[in-house]
Short mmCIF file of C-alpha atoms and ligand atoms in Angstrom, two decimals:
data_model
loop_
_atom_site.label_atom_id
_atom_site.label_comp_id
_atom_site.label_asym_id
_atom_site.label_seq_id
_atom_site.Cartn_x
_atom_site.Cartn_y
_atom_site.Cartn_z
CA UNK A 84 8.01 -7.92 46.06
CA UNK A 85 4.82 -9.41 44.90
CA UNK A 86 3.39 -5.85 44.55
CA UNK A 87 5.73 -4.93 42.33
CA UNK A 88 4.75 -7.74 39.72
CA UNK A 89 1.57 -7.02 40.17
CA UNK A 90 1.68 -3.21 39.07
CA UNK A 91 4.03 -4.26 36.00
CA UNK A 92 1.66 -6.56 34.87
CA UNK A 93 -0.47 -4.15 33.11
CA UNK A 94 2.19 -2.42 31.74
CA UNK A 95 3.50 -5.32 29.56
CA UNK A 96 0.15 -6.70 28.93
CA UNK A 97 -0.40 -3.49 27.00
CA UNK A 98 2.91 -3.11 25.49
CA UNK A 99 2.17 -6.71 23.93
CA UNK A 100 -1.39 -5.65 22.44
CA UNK A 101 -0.06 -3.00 20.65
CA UNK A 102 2.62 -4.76 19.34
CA UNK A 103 1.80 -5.34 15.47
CA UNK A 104 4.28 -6.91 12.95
CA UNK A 105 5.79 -4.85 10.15
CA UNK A 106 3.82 -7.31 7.69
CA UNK A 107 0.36 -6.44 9.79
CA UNK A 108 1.71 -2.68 9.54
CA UNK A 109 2.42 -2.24 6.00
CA UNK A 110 -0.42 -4.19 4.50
CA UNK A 111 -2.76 -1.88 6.65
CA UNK A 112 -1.05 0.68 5.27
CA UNK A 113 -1.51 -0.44 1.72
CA UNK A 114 -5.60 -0.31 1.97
CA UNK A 115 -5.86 3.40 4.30
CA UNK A 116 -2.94 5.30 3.51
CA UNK A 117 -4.25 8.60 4.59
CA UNK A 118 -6.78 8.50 1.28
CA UNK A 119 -7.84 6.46 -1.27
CA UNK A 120 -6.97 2.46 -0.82
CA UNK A 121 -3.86 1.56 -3.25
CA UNK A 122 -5.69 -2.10 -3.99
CA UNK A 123 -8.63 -0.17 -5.04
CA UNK A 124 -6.70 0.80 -8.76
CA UNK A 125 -4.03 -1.59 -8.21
CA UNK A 126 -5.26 -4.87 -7.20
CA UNK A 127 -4.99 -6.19 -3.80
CA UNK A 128 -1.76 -7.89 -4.32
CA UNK A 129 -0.11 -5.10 -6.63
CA UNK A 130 -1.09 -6.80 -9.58
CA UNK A 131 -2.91 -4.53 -11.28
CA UNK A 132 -6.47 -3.90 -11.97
CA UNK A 133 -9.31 -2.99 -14.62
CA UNK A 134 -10.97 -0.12 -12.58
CA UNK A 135 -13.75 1.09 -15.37
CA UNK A 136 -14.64 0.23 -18.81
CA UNK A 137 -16.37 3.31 -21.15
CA UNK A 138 -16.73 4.60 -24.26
CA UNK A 139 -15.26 8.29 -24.78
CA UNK A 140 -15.92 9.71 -28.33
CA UNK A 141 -17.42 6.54 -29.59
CA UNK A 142 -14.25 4.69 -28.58
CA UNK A 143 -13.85 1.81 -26.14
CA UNK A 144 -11.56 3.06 -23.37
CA UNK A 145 -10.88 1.71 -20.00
CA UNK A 146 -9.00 2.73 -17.07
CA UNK A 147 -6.38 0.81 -15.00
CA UNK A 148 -3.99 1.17 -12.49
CA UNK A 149 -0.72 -0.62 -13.46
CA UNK A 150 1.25 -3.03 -11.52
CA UNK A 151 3.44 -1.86 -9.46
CA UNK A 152 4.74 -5.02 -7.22
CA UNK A 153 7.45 -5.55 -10.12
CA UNK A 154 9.43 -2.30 -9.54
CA UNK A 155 12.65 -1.77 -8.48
CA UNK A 156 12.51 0.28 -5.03
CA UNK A 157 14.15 3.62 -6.73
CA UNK A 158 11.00 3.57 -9.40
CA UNK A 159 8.33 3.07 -6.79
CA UNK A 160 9.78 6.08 -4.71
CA UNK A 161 9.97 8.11 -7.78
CA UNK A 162 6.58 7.72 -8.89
CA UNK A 163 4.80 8.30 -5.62
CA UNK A 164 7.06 11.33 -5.36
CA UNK A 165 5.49 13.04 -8.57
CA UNK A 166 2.23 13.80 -9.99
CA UNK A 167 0.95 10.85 -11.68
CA UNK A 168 -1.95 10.69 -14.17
CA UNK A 169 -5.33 9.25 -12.94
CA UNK A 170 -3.35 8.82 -9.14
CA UNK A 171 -4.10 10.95 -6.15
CA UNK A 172 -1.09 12.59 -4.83
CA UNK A 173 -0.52 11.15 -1.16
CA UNK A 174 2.68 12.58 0.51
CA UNK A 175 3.81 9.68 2.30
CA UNK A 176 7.15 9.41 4.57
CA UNK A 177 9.85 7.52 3.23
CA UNK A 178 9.71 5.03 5.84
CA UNK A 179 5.81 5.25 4.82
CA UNK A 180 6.74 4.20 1.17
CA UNK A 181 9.47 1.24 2.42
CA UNK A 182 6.95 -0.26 4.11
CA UNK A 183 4.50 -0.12 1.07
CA UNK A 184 7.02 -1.62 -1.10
CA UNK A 185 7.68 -4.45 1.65
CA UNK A 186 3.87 -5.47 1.94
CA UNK A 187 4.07 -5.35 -2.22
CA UNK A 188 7.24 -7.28 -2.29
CA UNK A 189 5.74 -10.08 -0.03
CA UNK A 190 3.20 -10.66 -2.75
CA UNK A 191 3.49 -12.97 -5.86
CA UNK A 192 4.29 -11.47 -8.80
CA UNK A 193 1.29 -12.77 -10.80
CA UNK A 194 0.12 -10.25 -12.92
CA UNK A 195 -3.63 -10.09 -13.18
CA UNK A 196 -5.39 -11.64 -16.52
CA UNK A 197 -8.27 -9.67 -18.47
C1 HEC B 421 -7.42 6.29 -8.33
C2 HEC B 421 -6.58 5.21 -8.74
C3 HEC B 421 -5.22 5.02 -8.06
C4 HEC B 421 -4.93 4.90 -6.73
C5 HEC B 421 -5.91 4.95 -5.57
C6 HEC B 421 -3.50 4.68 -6.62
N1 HEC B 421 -2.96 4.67 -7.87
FE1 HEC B 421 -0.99 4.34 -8.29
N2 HEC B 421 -1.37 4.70 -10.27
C7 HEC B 421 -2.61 4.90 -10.82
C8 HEC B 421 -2.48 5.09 -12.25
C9 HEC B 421 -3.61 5.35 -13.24
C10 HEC B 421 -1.09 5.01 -12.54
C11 HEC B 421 -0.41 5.15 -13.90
C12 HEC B 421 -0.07 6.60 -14.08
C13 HEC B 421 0.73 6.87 -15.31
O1 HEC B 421 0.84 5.99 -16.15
O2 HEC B 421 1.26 7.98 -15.40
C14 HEC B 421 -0.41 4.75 -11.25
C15 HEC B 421 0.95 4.58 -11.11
C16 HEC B 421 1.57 4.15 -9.95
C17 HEC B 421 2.98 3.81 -9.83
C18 HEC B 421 4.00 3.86 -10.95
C19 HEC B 421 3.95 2.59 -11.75
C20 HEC B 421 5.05 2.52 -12.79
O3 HEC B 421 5.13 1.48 -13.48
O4 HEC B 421 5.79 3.48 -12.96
C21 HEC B 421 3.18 3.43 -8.54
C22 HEC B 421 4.50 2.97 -7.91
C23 HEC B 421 1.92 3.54 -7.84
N3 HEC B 421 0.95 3.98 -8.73
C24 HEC B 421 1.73 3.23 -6.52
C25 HEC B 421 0.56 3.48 -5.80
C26 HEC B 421 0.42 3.30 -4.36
C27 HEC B 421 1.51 2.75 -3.45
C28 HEC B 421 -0.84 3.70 -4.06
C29 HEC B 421 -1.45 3.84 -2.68
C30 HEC B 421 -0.72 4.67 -1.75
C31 HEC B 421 -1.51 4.08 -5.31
N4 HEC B 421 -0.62 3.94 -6.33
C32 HEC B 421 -2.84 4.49 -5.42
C33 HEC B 421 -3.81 4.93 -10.15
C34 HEC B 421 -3.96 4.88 -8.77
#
């Protein structure tokens, strides 16, 4: 009997390790998502962000990636369903993009200030 706890042991020690929430999941997800970090043009929250600043024909011009943690869940699906200007294409699952939307969801809705 005792050897019989003793070779289970292992097996739910790992099965506990590897265990990761869907919050731990979905924010990972956020910042690798098989390319280019989503925080990196869209804020770490969703919020928003000022990625560059230049001047294009003697004009001040600047490029940003817009919020996105205010969308309704059809809208977010669309959009990373399509080509978008200035956004790499990243052919994520759908289950890929709920979780996305959760982690962004779970954020407050602050929209950044510049
Ligand atoms: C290189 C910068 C860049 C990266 C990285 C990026 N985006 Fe975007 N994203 C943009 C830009 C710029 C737009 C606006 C495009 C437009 O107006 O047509 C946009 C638009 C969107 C929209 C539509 C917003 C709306 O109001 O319709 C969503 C949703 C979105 N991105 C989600 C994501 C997610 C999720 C990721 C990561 C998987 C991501 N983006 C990565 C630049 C980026």
């Amino acid at each position: 009997m005792k050897y019989i706890l003793f070779l289970l042991l292992p097996v739910f020690v790992s099965a506990q390790s590897s265990f990761i929430t869907q919050m731990e999941y979905s924010s990972q997800l956020y910042k690798n998502p098989r390319g280019i970090g989503c925080q990196h043009c869209h804020g770490e929250k969703g919020e928003g962000r000022l990625v560059a600043k230049y001047i294009h024909k003697k004009e001040q011009k600047s490029f940003q990636g817009p919020q996105i943690n205010n969308l309704d869940f059809a809208k977010f699906y669309k959009a990373l369903n399509m080509r978008k200007k200035g956004m790499p294409r990243y052919f994520l699952t759908k289950k890929e993009i709920q979780a996305l939307y959760f982690y962004l969801q779970s954020m407050d809705k602050e929209e950044v200030q510049q």
